[in-house]
Coordinates of C-alpha atoms and ligand atoms in Angstrom, one line a residue:
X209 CA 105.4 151.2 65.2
X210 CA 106.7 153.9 67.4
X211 CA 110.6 152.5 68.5
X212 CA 112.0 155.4 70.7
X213 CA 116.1 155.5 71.1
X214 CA 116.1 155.2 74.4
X215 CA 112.7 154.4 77.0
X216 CA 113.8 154.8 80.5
X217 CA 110.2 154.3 82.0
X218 CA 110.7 150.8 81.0
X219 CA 113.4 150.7 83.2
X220 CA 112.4 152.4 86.0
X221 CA 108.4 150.4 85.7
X222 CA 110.8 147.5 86.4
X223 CA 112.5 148.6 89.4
X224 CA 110.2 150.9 90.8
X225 CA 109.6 149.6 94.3
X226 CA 113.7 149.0 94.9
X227 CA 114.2 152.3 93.6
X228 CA 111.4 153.9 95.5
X229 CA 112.4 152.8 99.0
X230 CA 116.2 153.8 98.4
X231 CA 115.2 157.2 98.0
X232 CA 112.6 157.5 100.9
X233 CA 115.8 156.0 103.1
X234 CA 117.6 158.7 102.1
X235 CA 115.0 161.3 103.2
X236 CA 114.7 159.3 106.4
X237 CA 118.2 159.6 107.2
X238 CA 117.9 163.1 105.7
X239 CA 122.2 162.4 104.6
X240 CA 122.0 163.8 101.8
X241 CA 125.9 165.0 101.0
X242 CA 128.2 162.5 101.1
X243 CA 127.9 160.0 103.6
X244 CA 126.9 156.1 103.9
X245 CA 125.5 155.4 100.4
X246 CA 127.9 157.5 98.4
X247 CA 130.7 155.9 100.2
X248 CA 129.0 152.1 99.3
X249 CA 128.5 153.6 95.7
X250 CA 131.7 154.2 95.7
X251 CA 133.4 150.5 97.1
X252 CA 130.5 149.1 94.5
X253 CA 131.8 150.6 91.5
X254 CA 135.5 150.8 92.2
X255 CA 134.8 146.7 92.4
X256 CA 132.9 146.3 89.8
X257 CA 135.6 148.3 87.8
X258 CA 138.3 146.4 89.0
X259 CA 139.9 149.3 90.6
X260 CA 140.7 149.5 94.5
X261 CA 139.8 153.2 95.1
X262 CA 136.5 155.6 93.7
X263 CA 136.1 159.0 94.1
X264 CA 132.0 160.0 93.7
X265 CA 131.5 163.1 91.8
X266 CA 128.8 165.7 90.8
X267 CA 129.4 164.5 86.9
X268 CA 130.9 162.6 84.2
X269 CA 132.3 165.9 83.0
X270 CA 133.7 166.7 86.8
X271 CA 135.3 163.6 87.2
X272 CA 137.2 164.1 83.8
X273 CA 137.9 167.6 84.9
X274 CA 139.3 166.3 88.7
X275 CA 141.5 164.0 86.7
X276 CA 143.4 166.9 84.9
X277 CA 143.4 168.7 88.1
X278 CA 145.0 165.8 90.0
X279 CA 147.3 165.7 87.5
X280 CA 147.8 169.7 88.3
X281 CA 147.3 170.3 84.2
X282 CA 146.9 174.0 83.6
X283 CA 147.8 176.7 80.8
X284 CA 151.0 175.7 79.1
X285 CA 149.9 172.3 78.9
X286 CA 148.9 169.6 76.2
X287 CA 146.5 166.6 76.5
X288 CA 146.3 164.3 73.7
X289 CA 142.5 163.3 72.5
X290 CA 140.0 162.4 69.9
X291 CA 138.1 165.0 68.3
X292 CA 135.1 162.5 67.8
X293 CA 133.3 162.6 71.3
X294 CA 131.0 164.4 73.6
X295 CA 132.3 167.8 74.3
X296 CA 133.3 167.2 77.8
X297 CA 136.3 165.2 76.6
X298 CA 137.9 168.0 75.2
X299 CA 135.7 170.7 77.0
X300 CA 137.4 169.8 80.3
X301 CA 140.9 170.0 79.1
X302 CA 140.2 173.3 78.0
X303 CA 138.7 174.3 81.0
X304 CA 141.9 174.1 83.1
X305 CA 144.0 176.2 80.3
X306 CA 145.6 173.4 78.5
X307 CA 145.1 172.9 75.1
X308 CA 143.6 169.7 73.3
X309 CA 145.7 168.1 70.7
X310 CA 143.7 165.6 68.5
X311 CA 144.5 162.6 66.8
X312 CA 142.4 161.1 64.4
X313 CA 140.3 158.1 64.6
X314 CA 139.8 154.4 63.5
X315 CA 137.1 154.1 61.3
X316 CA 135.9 151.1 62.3
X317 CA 135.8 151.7 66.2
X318 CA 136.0 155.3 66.3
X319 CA 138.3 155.1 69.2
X320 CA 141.6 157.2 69.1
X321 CA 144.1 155.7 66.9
X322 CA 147.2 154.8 69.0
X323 CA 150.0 154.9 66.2
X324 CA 148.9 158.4 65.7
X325 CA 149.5 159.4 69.0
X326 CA 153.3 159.9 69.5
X327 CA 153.2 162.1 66.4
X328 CA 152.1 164.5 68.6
X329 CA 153.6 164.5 72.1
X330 CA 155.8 167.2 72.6
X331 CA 157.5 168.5 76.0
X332 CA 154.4 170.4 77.1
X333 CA 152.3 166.7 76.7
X334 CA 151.1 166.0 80.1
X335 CA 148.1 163.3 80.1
X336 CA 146.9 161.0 77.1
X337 CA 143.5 161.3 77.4
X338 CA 141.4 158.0 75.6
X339 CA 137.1 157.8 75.2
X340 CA 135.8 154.4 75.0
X341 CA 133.4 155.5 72.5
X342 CA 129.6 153.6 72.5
X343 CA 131.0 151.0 74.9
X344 CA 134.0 149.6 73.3
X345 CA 137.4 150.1 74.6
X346 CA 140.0 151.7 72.8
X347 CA 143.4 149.9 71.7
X348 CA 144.7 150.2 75.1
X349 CA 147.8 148.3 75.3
X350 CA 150.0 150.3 72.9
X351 CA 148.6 153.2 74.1
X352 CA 149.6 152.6 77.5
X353 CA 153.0 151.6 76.5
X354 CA 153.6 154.9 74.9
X355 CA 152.4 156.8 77.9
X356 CA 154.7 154.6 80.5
X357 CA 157.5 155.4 78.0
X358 CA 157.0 158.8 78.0
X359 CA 155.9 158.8 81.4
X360 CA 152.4 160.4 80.8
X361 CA 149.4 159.5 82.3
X362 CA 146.1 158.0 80.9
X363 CA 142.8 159.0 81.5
X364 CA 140.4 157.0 80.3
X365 CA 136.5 159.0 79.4
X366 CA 134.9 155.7 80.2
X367 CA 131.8 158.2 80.4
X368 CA 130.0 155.1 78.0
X369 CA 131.8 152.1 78.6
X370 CA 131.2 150.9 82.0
X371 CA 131.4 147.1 82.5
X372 CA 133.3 146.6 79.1
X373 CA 136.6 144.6 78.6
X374 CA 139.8 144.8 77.0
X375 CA 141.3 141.1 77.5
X376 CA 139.6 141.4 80.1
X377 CA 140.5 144.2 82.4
X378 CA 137.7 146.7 82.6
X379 CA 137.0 150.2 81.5
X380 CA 138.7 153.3 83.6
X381 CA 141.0 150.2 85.1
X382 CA 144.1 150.5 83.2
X383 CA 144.9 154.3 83.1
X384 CA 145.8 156.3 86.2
X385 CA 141.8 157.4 86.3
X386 CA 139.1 156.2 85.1
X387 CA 135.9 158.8 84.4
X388 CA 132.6 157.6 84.7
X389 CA 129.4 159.4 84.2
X390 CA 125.8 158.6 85.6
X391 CA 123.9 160.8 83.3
X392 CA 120.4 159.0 82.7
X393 CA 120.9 157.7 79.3
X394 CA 124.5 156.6 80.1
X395 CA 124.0 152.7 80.7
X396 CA 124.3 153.1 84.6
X397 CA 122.0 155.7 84.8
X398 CA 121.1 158.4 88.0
X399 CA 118.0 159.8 88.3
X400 CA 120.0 163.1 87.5
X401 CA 124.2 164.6 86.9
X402 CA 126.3 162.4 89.1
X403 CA 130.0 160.4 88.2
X404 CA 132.9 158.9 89.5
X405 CA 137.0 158.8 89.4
X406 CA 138.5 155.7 90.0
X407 CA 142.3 154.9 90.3
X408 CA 144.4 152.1 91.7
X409 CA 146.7 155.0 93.0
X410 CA 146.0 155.9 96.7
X411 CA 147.8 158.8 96.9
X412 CA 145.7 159.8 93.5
X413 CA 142.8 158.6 95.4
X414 CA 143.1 161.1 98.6
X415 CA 144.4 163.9 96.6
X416 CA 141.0 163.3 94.1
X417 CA 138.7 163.0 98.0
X418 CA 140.1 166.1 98.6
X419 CA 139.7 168.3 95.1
X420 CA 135.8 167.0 95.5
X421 CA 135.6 169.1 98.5
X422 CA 137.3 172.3 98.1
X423 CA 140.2 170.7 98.7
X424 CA 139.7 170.9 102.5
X425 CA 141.3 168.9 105.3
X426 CA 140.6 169.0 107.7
X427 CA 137.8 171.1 107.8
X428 CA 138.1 175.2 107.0
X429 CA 141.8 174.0 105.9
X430 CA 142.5 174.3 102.7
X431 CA 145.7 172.8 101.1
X432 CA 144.7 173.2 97.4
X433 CA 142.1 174.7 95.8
X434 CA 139.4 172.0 95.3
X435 CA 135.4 172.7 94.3
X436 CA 132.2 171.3 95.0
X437 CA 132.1 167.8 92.8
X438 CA 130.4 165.9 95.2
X439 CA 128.0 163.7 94.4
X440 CA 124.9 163.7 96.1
X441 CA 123.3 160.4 98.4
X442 CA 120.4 160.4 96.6
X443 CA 122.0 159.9 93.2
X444 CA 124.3 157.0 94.7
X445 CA 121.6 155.7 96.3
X446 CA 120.0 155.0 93.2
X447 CA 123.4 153.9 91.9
X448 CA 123.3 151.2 94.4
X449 CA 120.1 149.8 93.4
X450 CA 121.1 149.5 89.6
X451 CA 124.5 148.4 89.8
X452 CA 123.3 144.9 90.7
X453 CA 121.2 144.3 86.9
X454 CA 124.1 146.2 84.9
X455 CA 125.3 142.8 83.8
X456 CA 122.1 142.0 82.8
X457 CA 121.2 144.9 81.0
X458 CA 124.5 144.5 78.8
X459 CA 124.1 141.5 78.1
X460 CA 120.6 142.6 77.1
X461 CA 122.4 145.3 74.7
X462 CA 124.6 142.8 73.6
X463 CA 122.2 140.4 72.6
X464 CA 120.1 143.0 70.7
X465 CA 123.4 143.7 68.7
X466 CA 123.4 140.6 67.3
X467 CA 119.6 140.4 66.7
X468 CA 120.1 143.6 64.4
X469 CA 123.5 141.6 62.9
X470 CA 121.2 138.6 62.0
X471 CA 118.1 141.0 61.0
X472 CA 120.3 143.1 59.0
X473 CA 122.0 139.9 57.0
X474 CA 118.3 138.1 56.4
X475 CA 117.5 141.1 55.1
X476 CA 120.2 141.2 52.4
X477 CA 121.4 144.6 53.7
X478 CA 125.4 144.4 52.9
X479 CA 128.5 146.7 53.9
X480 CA 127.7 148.7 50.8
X481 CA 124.5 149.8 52.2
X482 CA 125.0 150.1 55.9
X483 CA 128.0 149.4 58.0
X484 CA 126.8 147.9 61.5
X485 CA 129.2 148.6 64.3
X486 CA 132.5 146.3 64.9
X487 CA 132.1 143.7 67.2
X488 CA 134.3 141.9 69.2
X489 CA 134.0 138.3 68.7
X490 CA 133.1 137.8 72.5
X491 CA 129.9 139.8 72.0
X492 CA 128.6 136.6 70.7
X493 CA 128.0 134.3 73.8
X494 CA 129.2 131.1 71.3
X495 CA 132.6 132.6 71.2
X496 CA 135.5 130.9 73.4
X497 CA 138.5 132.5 71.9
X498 CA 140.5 134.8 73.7
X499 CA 140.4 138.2 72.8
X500 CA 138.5 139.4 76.0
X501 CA 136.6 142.1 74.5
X502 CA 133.4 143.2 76.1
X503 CA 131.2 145.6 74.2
X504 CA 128.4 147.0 76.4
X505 CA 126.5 148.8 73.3
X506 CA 125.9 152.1 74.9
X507 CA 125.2 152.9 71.5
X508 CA 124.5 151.4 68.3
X509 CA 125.9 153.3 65.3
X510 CA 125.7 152.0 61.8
X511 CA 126.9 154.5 59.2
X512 CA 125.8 155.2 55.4
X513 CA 126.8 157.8 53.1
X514 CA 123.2 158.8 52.8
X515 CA 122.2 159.3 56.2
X516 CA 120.4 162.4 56.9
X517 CA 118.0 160.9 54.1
X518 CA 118.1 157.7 56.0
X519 CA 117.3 159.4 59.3
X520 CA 114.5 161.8 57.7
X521 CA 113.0 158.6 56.6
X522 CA 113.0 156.8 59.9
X523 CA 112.0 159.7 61.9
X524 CA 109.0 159.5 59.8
X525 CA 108.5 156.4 60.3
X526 CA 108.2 156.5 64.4
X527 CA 112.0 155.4 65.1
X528 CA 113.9 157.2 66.8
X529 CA 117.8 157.9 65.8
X530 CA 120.6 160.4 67.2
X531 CA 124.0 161.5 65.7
X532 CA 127.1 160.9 67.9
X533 CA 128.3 163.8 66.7
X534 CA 127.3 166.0 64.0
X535 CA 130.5 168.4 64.5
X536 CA 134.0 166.5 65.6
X537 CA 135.5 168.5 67.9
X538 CA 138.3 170.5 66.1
X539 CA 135.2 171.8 64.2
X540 CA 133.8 173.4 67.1
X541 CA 133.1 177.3 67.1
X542 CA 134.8 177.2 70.7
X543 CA 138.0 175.6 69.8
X544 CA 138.6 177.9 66.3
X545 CA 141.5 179.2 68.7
X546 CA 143.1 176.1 68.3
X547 CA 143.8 176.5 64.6
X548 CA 142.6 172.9 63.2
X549 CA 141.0 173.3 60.0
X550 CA 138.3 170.9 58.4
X551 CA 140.9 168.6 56.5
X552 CA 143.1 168.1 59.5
X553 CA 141.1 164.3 60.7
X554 CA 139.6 163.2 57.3
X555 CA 138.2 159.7 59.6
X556 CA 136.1 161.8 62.3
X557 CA 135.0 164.2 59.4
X558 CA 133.6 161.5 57.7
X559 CA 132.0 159.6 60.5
X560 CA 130.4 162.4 62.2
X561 CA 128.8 162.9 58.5
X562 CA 127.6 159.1 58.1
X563 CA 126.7 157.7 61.6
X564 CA 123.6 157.2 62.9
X565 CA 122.4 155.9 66.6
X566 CA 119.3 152.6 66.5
X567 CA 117.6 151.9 69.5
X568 CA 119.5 149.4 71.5
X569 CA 118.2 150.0 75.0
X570 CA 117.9 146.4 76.7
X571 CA 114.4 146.8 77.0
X572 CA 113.4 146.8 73.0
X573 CA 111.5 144.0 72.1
X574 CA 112.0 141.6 69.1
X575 CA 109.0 143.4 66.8
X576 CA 110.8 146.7 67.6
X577 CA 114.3 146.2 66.2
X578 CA 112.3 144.3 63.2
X579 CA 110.7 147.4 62.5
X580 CA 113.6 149.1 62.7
X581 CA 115.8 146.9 60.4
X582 CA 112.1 146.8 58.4
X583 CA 112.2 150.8 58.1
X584 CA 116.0 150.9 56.8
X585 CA 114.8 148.3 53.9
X586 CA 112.1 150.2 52.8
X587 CA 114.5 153.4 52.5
X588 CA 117.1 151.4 50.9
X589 CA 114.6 149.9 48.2
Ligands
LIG80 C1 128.3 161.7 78.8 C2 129.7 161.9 78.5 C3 130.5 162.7 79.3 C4 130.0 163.6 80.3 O1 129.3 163.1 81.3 P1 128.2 164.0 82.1 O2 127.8 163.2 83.3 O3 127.1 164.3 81.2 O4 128.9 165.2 82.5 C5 131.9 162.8 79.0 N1 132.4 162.0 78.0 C6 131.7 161.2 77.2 C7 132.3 160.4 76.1 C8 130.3 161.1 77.4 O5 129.6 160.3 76.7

């Protein structure tokens, strides 16, 4: 059986004729910067986030990169990070001059470990920057009681995590900003690059309206020097449409979590073999305790110490995998200036050389994750 990682079309087969008329609208109005439905996209997110204020952008990436420059983070400066992420995380500090300073990460969540954090903060530290990584929120309480004691901001790459809970205050809602991207496979997906900032901070707020657009205002004026991040009305227009089933499709995610949990267990596959993911207790709709964490399974990573043979074998099998990510970031031929060397985060060394992505997409049926979990036996055997 052919199991892809991620099928879109099923998506999009199901919303076709929502999705199709929110586009034509937009060519009837012929709006196509800014405007009406970027400015609903906006309020729509923001609320759903929890957060009063959001700023549309051209890209996860730009609104992680409008953060820092809000924050006016240039050469000179330090922002503390993972090394286990996309690139942008780290790409975008180093695109304003400042340098990225890692800390290592928990092996179990692979989110930034916060007791490692105030190791490193020294007077040039200017932002704490934190990746909910595959949808589940980092530590986030003693993290942001180091930054209010130092007096640093938090960013939070929620890039993969929007909708998800940490005792139950929602991604990019805690920090100062919170950076969300609308890249297809993301799980509130565009039909092309688009983001958002959002912030509780109103001053934040007009300073990030303003950095979108060249940092003019009024018009021809220019204050400080901005870009062009905006994001585009046809891309929030089809925001707007899929905002309203994001629920749905988490808990869609979630609930294929736990099939692969219970498929993985009848199947006798232990820890030893394969490690599944760490999940909150709340992921299981049973649960009535009171931890308040909400993982929205952008990805599903198990790990094993055999897993480029593991993936060989499934690839050949029809299923599709991915590896979130092969190189951590302190690896990277781009960042050799920064002198780490290959011992210096033994946790993200070891998990970008054992994970390994499952289909998890809401739309995967019951006989596909069985022929998944099906496929792992038979390599494991
Ligand atoms: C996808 C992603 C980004 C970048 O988002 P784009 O919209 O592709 O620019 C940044 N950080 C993380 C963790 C991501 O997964």
């Amino acid at each position: 059986m052919n199991v892809p990682l991620l099928d879109l079309k099923a998506q999009y087969s199901a919303l076709q004729s929502e999705i199709d008329a929110a586009v034509k609208a937009v060519f009837d109005s012929q709006y196509f910067i800014l405007g009406p439905e970027v400015m609903a996209c906006e309020q729509a997110v923001a609320a759903y986030s929890h957060a009063t204020h959001g700023c549309g952008v051209s890209s996860g990436t730009d609104a992680l990169l409008m953060a820092l420059m809000a924050e006016d983070i240039g050469p000179g400066d330090e922002v503390i990070t993972t090394p286990y992420t996309f690139f942008a995380t780290a790409g975008s500090i180093a695109r304003t001059g400042a340098r990225p300073v890692f800390v290592d990460i928990d092996p179990e969540t692979y989110n930034l470990r916060a007791d490692q954090i105030e190791a490193c903060i020294t007077n040039k530290t200017k932002a704490i920057m934190v990746v909910h990584l595959y949808g589940l929120m980092a530590d986030m309480d003693p993290i942001m009681a180091i930054a209010a004691q130092q007096g640093l901001p938090v960013i939070e790459d929620a890039a993969q995590a929007i909708g998800s809970e940490y005792k139950g205050r929602r991604a990019g809602s805690i920090g100062a900003y919170g950076c969300f991207s609308f890249f297809p496979s993301k799980n509130l997906g565009g039909a092309g690059d688009g983001g958002m900032v959002i912030t509780q901070d109103e001053q934040r707020a007009k300073k990030l309206v303003m950095l979108r657009n060249h940092g003019m205002e009024p018009k021809y004026y220019h204050a400080m020097i901005g870009g062009n991040f905006r994001l585009d009305a046809l891309q929030a227009a089809v925001i707007n449409v899929k905002l309203k089933y994001l629920d749905e499709w988490s808990r869609g995610r979630q609930a294929n979590a736990l099939r692969y949990k219970r498929l993985f267990e009848e199947a006798g596959i232990g820890p030893d073999q394969i490690q599944m993911p760490w999940m909150p207790p709340s992921t299981d709709p049973s649960y009535a305790g009171t931890c308040g964490c909400r993982h929205i399974f952008n990805q599903f990573v198990i790990r094993s110490t055999n897993r480029d043979a593991l993936r060989d074998h499934l690839i050949g099998q029809g299923i599709g995998t991915e590896i979130y990510y092969p190189v951590p970031l302190h690896m990277q031929e781009c960042f050799t200036y920064l002198g780490y060397k290959a011992v210096d985060f033994p946790e993200a060394e070891r998990a970008a050389a054992e994970t390994l992505a499952l289909p998890i997409y809401p739309e995967l049926t019951d006989e596909q994750a069985v022929a998944v979990v099906d496929s792992i036996q038979s390599f494991l055997r």
